[in-house]
Short mmCIF file of C-alpha atoms in Angstrom, two decimals:
data_model
loop_
_atom_site.label_atom_id
_atom_site.label_comp_id
_atom_site.label_asym_id
_atom_site.label_seq_id
_atom_site.Cartn_x
_atom_site.Cartn_y
_atom_site.Cartn_z
CA MET A 1 0.03 0.00 0.11
CA VAL A 2 2.88 2.35 0.76
CA ILE A 3 4.20 2.00 -2.82
CA VAL A 4 0.61 3.00 -4.17
CA GLU A 5 0.69 6.12 -1.92
CA LEU A 6 4.14 6.95 -2.94
CA LEU A 7 3.01 6.67 -6.61
CA VAL A 8 0.13 8.80 -6.14
CA VAL A 9 2.59 11.40 -4.67
CA LEU A 10 4.88 11.16 -7.63
CA LEU A 11 1.76 11.15 -10.20
CA PHE A 12 0.53 14.44 -8.75
CA ILE A 13 3.95 16.06 -8.50
CA PHE A 14 4.34 14.93 -12.10
CA LEU A 15 1.01 16.29 -13.00
CA GLY A 16 2.00 19.66 -11.63
CA ALA A 17 5.08 19.95 -13.49
CA ARG A 18 3.30 19.38 -16.65
CA ILE A 19 0.82 22.33 -15.89
CA GLY A 20 3.64 24.43 -14.67
CA GLY A 21 4.05 27.55 -12.66
CA ILE A 22 1.45 27.74 -10.14
CA GLY A 23 -0.19 24.56 -11.13
CA ILE A 24 2.47 22.38 -8.87
CA GLY A 25 0.36 23.84 -5.93
CA PHE A 26 -2.96 22.90 -7.50
CA ALA A 27 -1.92 19.36 -8.08
CA GLY A 28 -0.46 19.31 -4.58
CA GLY A 29 -3.84 19.85 -3.35
CA ALA A 30 -5.52 17.35 -5.49
CA GLY A 31 -3.05 15.04 -4.24
CA VAL A 32 -3.83 15.32 -0.79
CA ILE A 33 -7.22 14.62 -1.54
CA ALA A 34 -6.37 11.34 -3.28
CA LEU A 35 -4.37 10.35 -0.17
CA THR A 36 -6.89 11.28 2.42
CA MET A 37 -10.38 10.62 0.81
CA LEU A 38 -9.44 7.60 -1.43
CA LEU A 39 -6.58 5.92 0.48
CA GLY A 40 -7.47 7.05 4.15
CA LEU A 41 -4.40 8.68 5.31
CA ASP A 42 -4.71 11.40 7.69
CA ALA A 43 -4.08 14.88 6.22
CA GLY A 44 -0.51 16.20 7.00
CA SER A 45 0.26 19.59 8.42
CA ILE A 46 0.08 22.79 6.43
CA PRO A 47 3.27 25.14 6.60
CA VAL A 48 1.44 28.05 7.59
CA ASP A 49 4.44 30.10 9.13
CA VAL A 50 6.43 29.55 5.53
CA ILE A 51 3.29 30.87 3.43
CA LEU A 52 2.83 33.96 6.06
CA ILE A 53 6.32 34.81 5.69
CA ILE A 54 6.54 34.63 2.03
CA MET A 55 3.10 36.87 1.92
CA SER A 56 4.68 39.47 4.25
CA VAL A 57 8.16 39.78 2.77
CA ILE A 58 6.75 39.83 -0.93
CA THR A 59 4.31 42.72 0.35
CA ALA A 60 7.15 44.64 1.52
CA ILE A 61 9.25 44.07 -1.73
CA ALA A 62 6.30 45.04 -3.99
CA ALA A 63 5.59 48.22 -2.29
CA MET A 64 9.50 48.76 -2.52
CA GLN A 65 8.85 47.94 -6.44
CA VAL A 66 6.17 50.21 -6.69
CA ALA A 67 8.19 52.96 -5.01
CA GLY A 68 11.06 52.51 -7.84
CA GLY A 69 13.38 50.67 -5.57
CA MET A 70 13.83 47.49 -7.91
CA ASP A 71 14.61 50.15 -10.77
CA TRP A 72 17.22 51.92 -8.73
CA LEU A 73 18.95 48.60 -7.55
CA VAL A 74 18.84 47.17 -11.28
CA ASP A 75 20.63 50.60 -12.29
CA LEU A 76 23.08 50.10 -9.69
CA ALA A 77 23.71 46.55 -10.85
CA GLU A 78 24.00 47.60 -14.57
CA GLN A 79 26.63 50.38 -13.45
CA PHE A 80 28.57 47.72 -11.73
CA LEU A 81 28.63 45.12 -14.39
CA ARG A 82 29.33 47.71 -17.23
CA LYS A 83 32.52 48.98 -14.92
CA ASN A 84 33.86 45.51 -15.32
CA PRO A 85 32.47 43.93 -18.54
CA LYS A 86 35.38 41.52 -19.08
CA ARG A 87 34.49 39.64 -15.85
CA ILE A 88 30.58 39.44 -16.36
CA THR A 89 30.69 35.60 -15.92
CA PHE A 90 32.16 36.14 -12.37
CA TYR A 91 30.04 39.48 -11.54
CA ALA A 92 26.83 38.56 -12.81
CA PRO A 93 26.35 35.79 -10.06
CA ILE A 94 27.56 38.13 -7.30
CA VAL A 95 24.95 40.57 -8.50
CA THR A 96 21.99 37.97 -8.68
CA TYR A 97 23.26 36.23 -5.45
CA PHE A 98 23.11 39.30 -3.38
CA MET A 99 20.06 40.75 -4.74
CA THR A 100 18.41 37.35 -3.86
CA ILE A 101 19.82 37.59 -0.24
CA LEU A 102 18.48 41.04 0.04
CA ALA A 103 14.89 40.19 -1.41
CA GLY A 104 14.61 36.53 -0.17
CA THR A 105 13.26 35.52 -3.79
CA GLY A 106 15.13 34.58 -6.71
CA HIS A 107 12.49 36.42 -8.95
CA THR A 108 14.78 39.58 -8.45
CA ALA A 109 17.05 38.02 -11.33
CA PHE A 110 14.24 38.62 -13.91
CA SER A 111 15.17 42.29 -13.85
CA THR A 112 19.03 41.97 -14.25
CA LEU A 113 19.09 38.95 -16.92
CA PRO A 114 18.50 41.68 -19.70
CA VAL A 115 21.46 43.53 -18.52
CA ILE A 116 23.77 40.43 -18.08
CA ALA A 117 22.83 39.30 -21.70
CA GLU A 118 23.33 42.80 -23.18
CA VAL A 119 26.95 43.42 -21.79
CA ALA A 120 28.23 39.91 -22.52
CA LYS A 121 27.06 40.37 -26.19
CA GLU A 122 28.73 43.71 -26.04
CA GLN A 123 32.21 42.26 -25.10
CA GLY A 124 31.95 39.04 -27.41
CA ILE A 125 31.53 36.90 -24.50
CA ARG A 126 29.19 33.90 -24.84
CA PRO A 127 26.14 35.09 -22.79
CA SER A 128 25.04 31.57 -21.79
CA ARG A 129 28.37 31.67 -19.54
CA PRO A 130 27.29 34.57 -17.03
CA LEU A 131 23.59 33.77 -17.69
CA SER A 132 23.65 30.32 -16.56
CA ILE A 133 25.72 30.78 -13.23
CA ALA A 134 23.60 34.04 -12.52
CA VAL A 135 20.38 32.07 -12.59
CA VAL A 136 21.83 29.27 -10.45
CA ALA A 137 23.14 31.85 -7.97
CA SER A 138 19.81 33.52 -7.65
CA GLN A 139 18.50 30.17 -6.73
CA ILE A 140 21.06 28.92 -4.29
CA ALA A 141 21.01 32.07 -2.44
CA ILE A 142 17.80 31.47 -1.11
CA THR A 143 19.46 29.17 1.23
CA ALA A 144 21.49 32.09 2.42
CA SER A 145 18.63 34.70 2.71
CA PRO A 146 17.88 35.88 6.30
CA ILE A 147 14.25 36.49 5.15
CA SER A 148 13.70 33.43 2.86
CA ALA A 149 11.03 31.14 3.91
CA ALA A 150 13.32 28.22 3.58
CA VAL A 151 15.86 29.48 5.74
CA VAL A 152 13.26 30.85 8.31
CA PHE A 153 11.44 27.35 8.57
CA PHE A 154 14.66 25.32 8.63
CA SER A 155 16.16 27.54 11.29
CA GLY A 156 13.10 26.94 13.48
CA ILE A 157 13.15 23.11 13.57
CA LEU A 158 16.95 23.33 13.82
CA GLU A 159 16.83 25.53 17.08
CA PRO A 160 15.74 22.56 19.32
CA LEU A 161 18.70 20.68 18.14
CA GLY A 162 21.11 23.49 19.13
CA VAL A 163 21.77 25.13 16.06
CA GLY A 164 20.26 28.68 15.83
CA TYR A 165 19.36 31.10 12.92
CA ILE A 166 22.59 33.11 13.05
CA THR A 167 25.00 29.89 13.04
CA LEU A 168 22.73 28.63 10.06
CA LEU A 169 23.28 31.96 8.04
CA ALA A 170 26.92 32.13 9.32
CA VAL A 171 27.42 28.47 7.66
CA CYS A 172 25.23 28.99 4.38
CA ILE A 173 26.21 32.50 3.43
CA PRO A 174 29.91 31.94 2.79
CA THR A 175 29.90 28.46 1.68
CA THR A 176 26.80 29.29 -0.92
CA PHE A 177 28.90 32.46 -2.11
CA VAL A 178 32.27 30.47 -2.68
CA ALA A 179 30.35 27.76 -4.52
CA CYS A 180 29.06 30.23 -6.60
CA MET A 181 32.35 31.56 -7.74
CA ILE A 182 33.39 27.88 -8.16
CA GLY A 183 30.39 27.33 -10.47
CA ALA A 184 31.31 30.78 -12.43
CA PHE A 185 34.86 29.33 -12.93
CA VAL A 186 33.25 26.28 -14.82
CA ALA A 187 30.76 28.28 -16.72
CA ASN A 188 33.50 30.49 -17.94
CA MET A 189 34.72 27.42 -19.58
CA MET A 190 31.77 26.19 -21.10
CA GLY A 191 30.85 26.45 -24.87
CA GLY A 192 32.80 27.56 -27.75
CA GLU A 193 33.67 31.29 -28.39
CA LEU A 194 30.54 33.19 -29.39
CA LYS A 195 31.89 34.12 -32.65
CA ASP A 196 32.26 30.60 -33.46
CA ASP A 197 29.00 29.64 -32.44
CA PRO A 198 27.06 28.41 -35.67
CA VAL A 199 23.55 29.47 -34.39
CA TYR A 200 25.05 32.91 -33.52
CA GLN A 201 26.47 33.37 -37.06
CA GLU A 202 23.31 32.19 -38.60
CA ARG A 203 21.30 34.69 -36.34
CA MET A 204 23.76 37.60 -36.94
CA ALA A 205 23.46 37.00 -40.84
CA LYS A 206 19.65 37.27 -40.54
CA GLY A 207 20.00 40.62 -38.64
CA LEU A 208 18.25 38.88 -35.60
CA ILE A 209 20.95 40.23 -33.09
CA LYS A 210 21.08 43.92 -31.89
CA LEU A 211 22.89 45.92 -29.47
CA GLN A 212 20.91 47.80 -26.97
CA GLY A 213 23.53 49.63 -25.35
CA SER A 214 22.87 51.12 -21.74
CA ALA A 215 19.30 51.20 -20.74
CA LYS A 216 18.04 54.65 -19.37
CA ARG A 217 15.65 54.31 -16.50
CA ASN A 218 13.39 56.59 -14.95
CA ILE A 219 14.37 56.44 -11.19
CA LEU A 220 11.55 57.74 -9.41
CA PRO A 221 12.33 60.28 -6.46
CA SER A 222 11.01 57.93 -3.97
CA ALA A 223 13.07 54.95 -4.88
CA LYS A 224 16.27 55.26 -2.62
CA MET A 225 14.05 55.80 0.27
CA SER A 226 12.15 52.61 -0.13
CA VAL A 227 15.34 50.74 -0.58
CA TYR A 228 16.55 52.02 2.74
CA ILE A 229 13.60 51.22 4.73
CA PHE A 230 13.71 47.65 3.42
CA LEU A 231 17.33 47.43 4.36
CA VAL A 232 16.51 48.80 7.90
CA ALA A 233 13.59 45.94 8.15
CA ILE A 234 16.24 43.30 7.09
CA ILE A 235 18.53 44.63 9.88
CA ALA A 236 15.92 44.82 12.39
CA VAL A 237 14.82 41.05 11.59
CA VAL A 238 18.48 39.80 11.93
CA SER A 239 19.05 41.91 14.92
CA TYR A 240 15.74 40.62 16.80
CA ALA A 241 16.63 37.04 15.89
CA THR A 242 20.17 37.45 17.30
CA MET A 243 18.92 38.94 20.50
CA ILE A 244 16.33 36.36 21.27
CA SER A 245 18.55 33.52 20.40
CA GLY A 246 19.63 30.89 23.02
CA ALA A 247 23.30 31.72 22.35
CA VAL A 248 22.86 35.52 22.96
CA GLY A 249 20.08 35.66 25.32
CA LEU A 250 19.74 39.50 25.39
CA ILE A 251 16.02 38.94 25.32
CA GLU A 252 15.14 35.75 27.52
CA HIS A 253 11.39 35.97 27.48
CA PRO A 254 10.40 37.30 23.99
CA THR A 255 6.81 38.79 23.69
CA ILE A 256 6.67 37.73 19.93
CA GLY A 257 8.52 35.07 18.42
CA ARG A 258 11.04 35.22 15.42
CA ASN A 259 8.52 34.12 12.50
CA GLN A 260 5.94 36.38 13.83
CA ALA A 261 8.33 39.29 14.31
CA ILE A 262 9.42 38.89 10.60
CA MET A 263 5.83 39.19 9.49
CA ALA A 264 5.27 41.96 11.50
CA ILE A 265 8.55 44.01 10.60
CA MET A 266 7.99 43.39 7.02
CA LEU A 267 4.28 44.59 7.10
CA MET A 268 5.45 47.59 9.02
CA ALA A 269 8.27 48.13 6.43
CA ALA A 270 5.39 48.07 3.63
CA THR A 271 3.27 50.66 5.59
CA ALA A 272 6.57 52.78 6.06
CA ILE A 273 7.02 52.88 2.38
CA VAL A 274 3.64 53.79 1.31
CA MET A 275 3.33 56.52 3.88
CA ILE A 276 6.80 57.82 3.48
CA THR A 277 7.00 57.58 -0.41
CA LYS A 278 3.46 58.34 -0.66
CA ILE A 279 2.87 55.67 -3.59
CA ASP A 280 -0.53 54.33 -4.42
CA ALA A 281 -1.06 51.24 -2.36
CA SER A 282 -3.77 49.91 -4.68
CA LYS A 283 -0.93 49.20 -7.31
CA ILE A 284 0.86 46.89 -4.83
CA ALA A 285 -1.25 44.00 -5.56
CA ASN A 286 -0.59 44.45 -9.39
CA ALA A 287 3.19 44.40 -8.98
CA ALA A 288 5.04 41.94 -10.82
CA THR A 289 6.96 40.72 -7.59
CA PHE A 290 3.55 40.42 -5.68
CA LYS A 291 2.07 38.14 -8.37
CA SER A 292 5.05 36.00 -8.27
CA GLY A 293 5.25 35.80 -4.63
CA MET A 294 1.47 34.84 -4.36
CA SER A 295 2.19 32.11 -6.59
CA ALA A 296 4.87 30.83 -4.70
CA CYS A 297 2.35 30.57 -1.49
CA VAL A 298 0.22 28.25 -3.56
CA CYS A 299 3.11 26.07 -4.73
CA VAL A 300 4.40 25.83 -0.98
CA LEU A 301 0.61 25.21 0.12
CA GLY A 302 -0.08 22.40 -2.17
CA VAL A 303 3.19 20.49 -2.41
CA ALA A 304 4.43 20.79 1.15
CA TRP A 305 0.92 19.64 2.37
CA LEU A 306 1.09 16.75 -0.04
CA GLY A 307 4.59 15.73 0.97
CA ASP A 308 3.83 16.08 4.61
CA THR A 309 0.69 13.93 4.44
CA PHE A 310 2.71 11.06 2.87
CA VAL A 311 5.61 11.32 5.32
CA SER A 312 4.03 11.97 8.50
CA SER A 313 1.66 8.71 7.67
CA HIS A 314 4.79 6.53 7.54
CA ILE A 315 7.34 8.26 9.35
CA ASN A 316 8.16 5.01 11.27
CA GLU A 317 8.83 3.09 8.08
CA ILE A 318 11.07 5.95 6.55
CA LYS A 319 13.25 5.75 9.73
CA GLU A 320 13.70 2.23 9.49
CA PHE A 321 14.53 2.17 5.77
CA SER A 322 16.66 5.39 6.01
CA ALA A 323 18.29 5.80 9.32
CA HIS A 324 20.97 3.12 8.35
CA ILE A 325 21.76 4.33 4.89
CA LEU A 326 22.16 8.01 6.29
CA GLU A 327 24.08 7.03 9.10
CA GLN A 328 26.71 5.38 6.83
CA HIS A 329 26.22 7.76 3.63
CA PRO A 330 25.32 11.35 5.07
CA TRP A 331 25.56 12.81 1.70
CA MET A 332 22.61 10.75 0.53
CA LEU A 333 20.49 13.41 2.02
CA ALA A 334 21.82 16.00 -0.26
CA ILE A 335 21.15 13.83 -3.25
CA THR A 336 17.51 13.50 -1.94
CA LEU A 337 16.90 17.06 -1.43
CA PHE A 338 18.51 17.60 -5.05
CA PHE A 339 16.11 15.31 -6.78
CA ALA A 340 12.98 16.40 -4.75
CA SER A 341 13.80 20.19 -5.30
CA MET A 342 13.94 19.42 -9.23
CA LEU A 343 10.38 18.17 -9.03
CA LEU A 344 9.07 20.60 -6.67
CA TYR A 345 10.35 23.96 -7.96
CA SER A 346 10.55 25.64 -4.59
CA GLN A 347 13.32 25.76 -2.06
CA GLY A 348 10.61 26.37 0.67
CA ALA A 349 8.45 23.65 -0.33
CA THR A 350 11.27 21.05 -0.52
CA THR A 351 12.68 22.31 2.87
CA SER A 352 9.26 22.17 4.77
CA ALA A 353 8.28 18.81 3.04
CA LEU A 354 11.50 16.87 3.75
CA MET A 355 13.76 18.31 6.40
CA PRO A 356 11.41 17.77 9.24
CA ALA A 357 11.25 14.10 8.36
CA ALA A 358 15.11 14.03 7.99
CA LEU A 359 15.58 15.52 11.21
CA ALA A 360 12.84 13.20 12.77
CA ILE A 361 14.95 10.11 11.64
CA GLY A 362 17.96 11.05 13.46
CA VAL A 363 19.94 12.93 10.72
CA ALA A 364 22.70 15.04 12.37
CA PRO A 365 22.22 18.64 12.34
CA LEU A 366 25.69 19.02 10.56
CA THR A 367 24.45 16.74 7.67
CA ALA A 368 20.99 18.57 7.27
CA VAL A 369 22.85 22.20 7.29
CA ALA A 370 25.66 21.03 4.91
CA SER A 371 22.92 19.47 2.70
CA PHE A 372 20.71 22.56 2.77
CA ALA A 373 21.98 24.00 -0.37
CA ALA A 374 20.74 21.05 -2.36
CA VAL A 375 17.22 22.24 -2.18
CA SER A 376 18.06 24.57 -4.91
CA ALA A 377 18.22 22.32 -7.75
CA LEU A 378 15.47 24.12 -9.71
CA PHE A 379 17.63 24.43 -12.75
CA VAL A 380 17.70 20.67 -13.71
CA LEU A 381 14.61 20.63 -15.60
CA PRO A 382 14.57 23.58 -18.11
CA THR A 383 11.15 24.80 -17.36
CA TYR A 384 11.78 27.04 -14.34
CA PRO A 385 10.70 30.92 -14.76
CA THR A 386 14.09 32.54 -14.62
CA LEU A 387 15.91 29.97 -16.74
CA LEU A 388 13.37 30.26 -19.54
CA ALA A 389 13.76 33.92 -19.14
CA ALA A 390 17.54 33.71 -19.51
CA VAL A 391 16.88 31.62 -22.84
CA GLU A 392 14.59 34.27 -24.24
CA MET A 393 16.54 37.18 -23.29
CA ASP A 394 19.82 35.75 -25.22
CA ASP A 395 19.03 36.62 -28.82
CA THR A 396 22.58 35.17 -29.78
CA GLY A 397 21.25 31.77 -29.40
CA SER A 398 23.92 30.80 -27.17
CA THR A 399 21.93 30.02 -24.17
CA ARG A 400 19.59 27.30 -25.62
CA ILE A 401 18.00 24.01 -24.46
CA GLY A 402 19.21 20.91 -26.28
CA LYS A 403 16.99 18.14 -27.83
CA TYR A 404 17.84 15.96 -24.88
CA VAL A 405 16.20 18.30 -22.25
CA PHE A 406 19.22 18.12 -19.50
CA ASN A 407 21.78 19.11 -22.05
CA HIS A 408 21.28 23.09 -21.58
CA PRO A 409 23.98 25.55 -20.13
CA PHE A 410 22.43 25.87 -16.62
CA PHE A 411 23.21 21.78 -15.74
CA ILE A 412 26.90 21.63 -14.95
CA PRO A 413 27.25 25.15 -13.45
CA GLY A 414 24.40 24.18 -11.24
CA VAL A 415 25.44 20.85 -10.30
CA VAL A 416 28.97 21.99 -9.42
CA THR A 417 27.93 24.94 -7.58
CA ILE A 418 25.31 22.61 -5.30
CA ALA A 419 28.08 19.87 -4.92
CA SER A 420 30.65 22.46 -3.82
CA ALA A 421 28.25 24.23 -1.45
CA VAL A 422 27.47 20.91 0.19
CA ALA A 423 31.07 19.82 0.53
CA LEU A 424 32.07 23.20 1.93
CA GLY A 425 29.02 23.07 4.21
CA PHE A 426 30.37 19.87 5.77
CA ALA A 427 33.91 21.17 6.04
CA PHE A 428 32.76 24.76 7.39
CA GLY A 429 29.83 23.55 9.34
CA GLY A 430 32.09 21.17 11.40
CA VAL A 431 33.73 24.15 12.83
CA LEU A 432 30.52 26.08 13.66
CA ILE A 433 28.06 23.42 14.91
#
């Protein structure tokens, strides 16, 4: 019967992947109905905190976008990249990495990908090189962002085991950043030179390739202030989490928990942005970041609920099957997370669906923290929005998906980056944990 139930879970995940986008959340909910009403399992837990944190953070980001803050950040990113055009393959992932850490969502990469493609093209550099690692960096940075739902949820279940929020960030930020630079080194060697690419030559002959030059953006007067307010909110989140942590203990009996504090601070930041910059609050719900964030909430709701329904009903069997394997080969957790995230399309959903089960069966905190970066394998299947956007924005044709599905320029840099992050996580985490 367990095999049948597992097949049902995989079937609905596959169905969601076929629908695409928000459809993975729809299919997850349908899968819960199949497991509970048809197969008799008890419904699992809904990751309410994860969903509410995504909602509150995205609300603040969308307010910042309406105020022009995102345009200003992209303008700064373009200035940075154009000052160092020859090193675009190494500097592009730095930009997308830190924008993701700041915003807690990898969708910020959408705004920088056109700049990356244009600068690379101007320099005669194969755009697939910086674009591939930039997309990967925007995904893996989620596991290092202080305000991402994945980090907040994971730190919450780690704290009873002695690993605090700050310790998790202290391991994840340096290891994932260094891993991105290793991935950039690999990406910089991939593919032939742009001038020798037959697809590029063909598109050039047909006049399909155009140089746009530096884009002129109309930066609103309210842009800088909205970014400053959002930065203060992030500092407040990290500071409060530090003060209430057991390691520091400045606040022994907090009147509001860390998760609730994140939600409240982000909603307060959105309030401040609206009041101080005098933007039209009705426009926030129509912002691109708001729409993508709400879509992410539905995806996490459906998929994580589906996963927990199956896992919580068979936790004892999973413990017996997995405990010995993971004890002998702890790196197997990273592989499990890698393949799960490939199907779930969400670091938050993968973390909330599998990490509690991993810790419940006795996986060491060090193993879990080191493997955390593996929830970012969203680049494997060439269907993730930022990946597809990178393909579309490269009019040279160098960033293309091969006929064998997996032979695309994101795969090797992505695998190298995640493998490096996991290896560094074991080494660096061994010192801090």
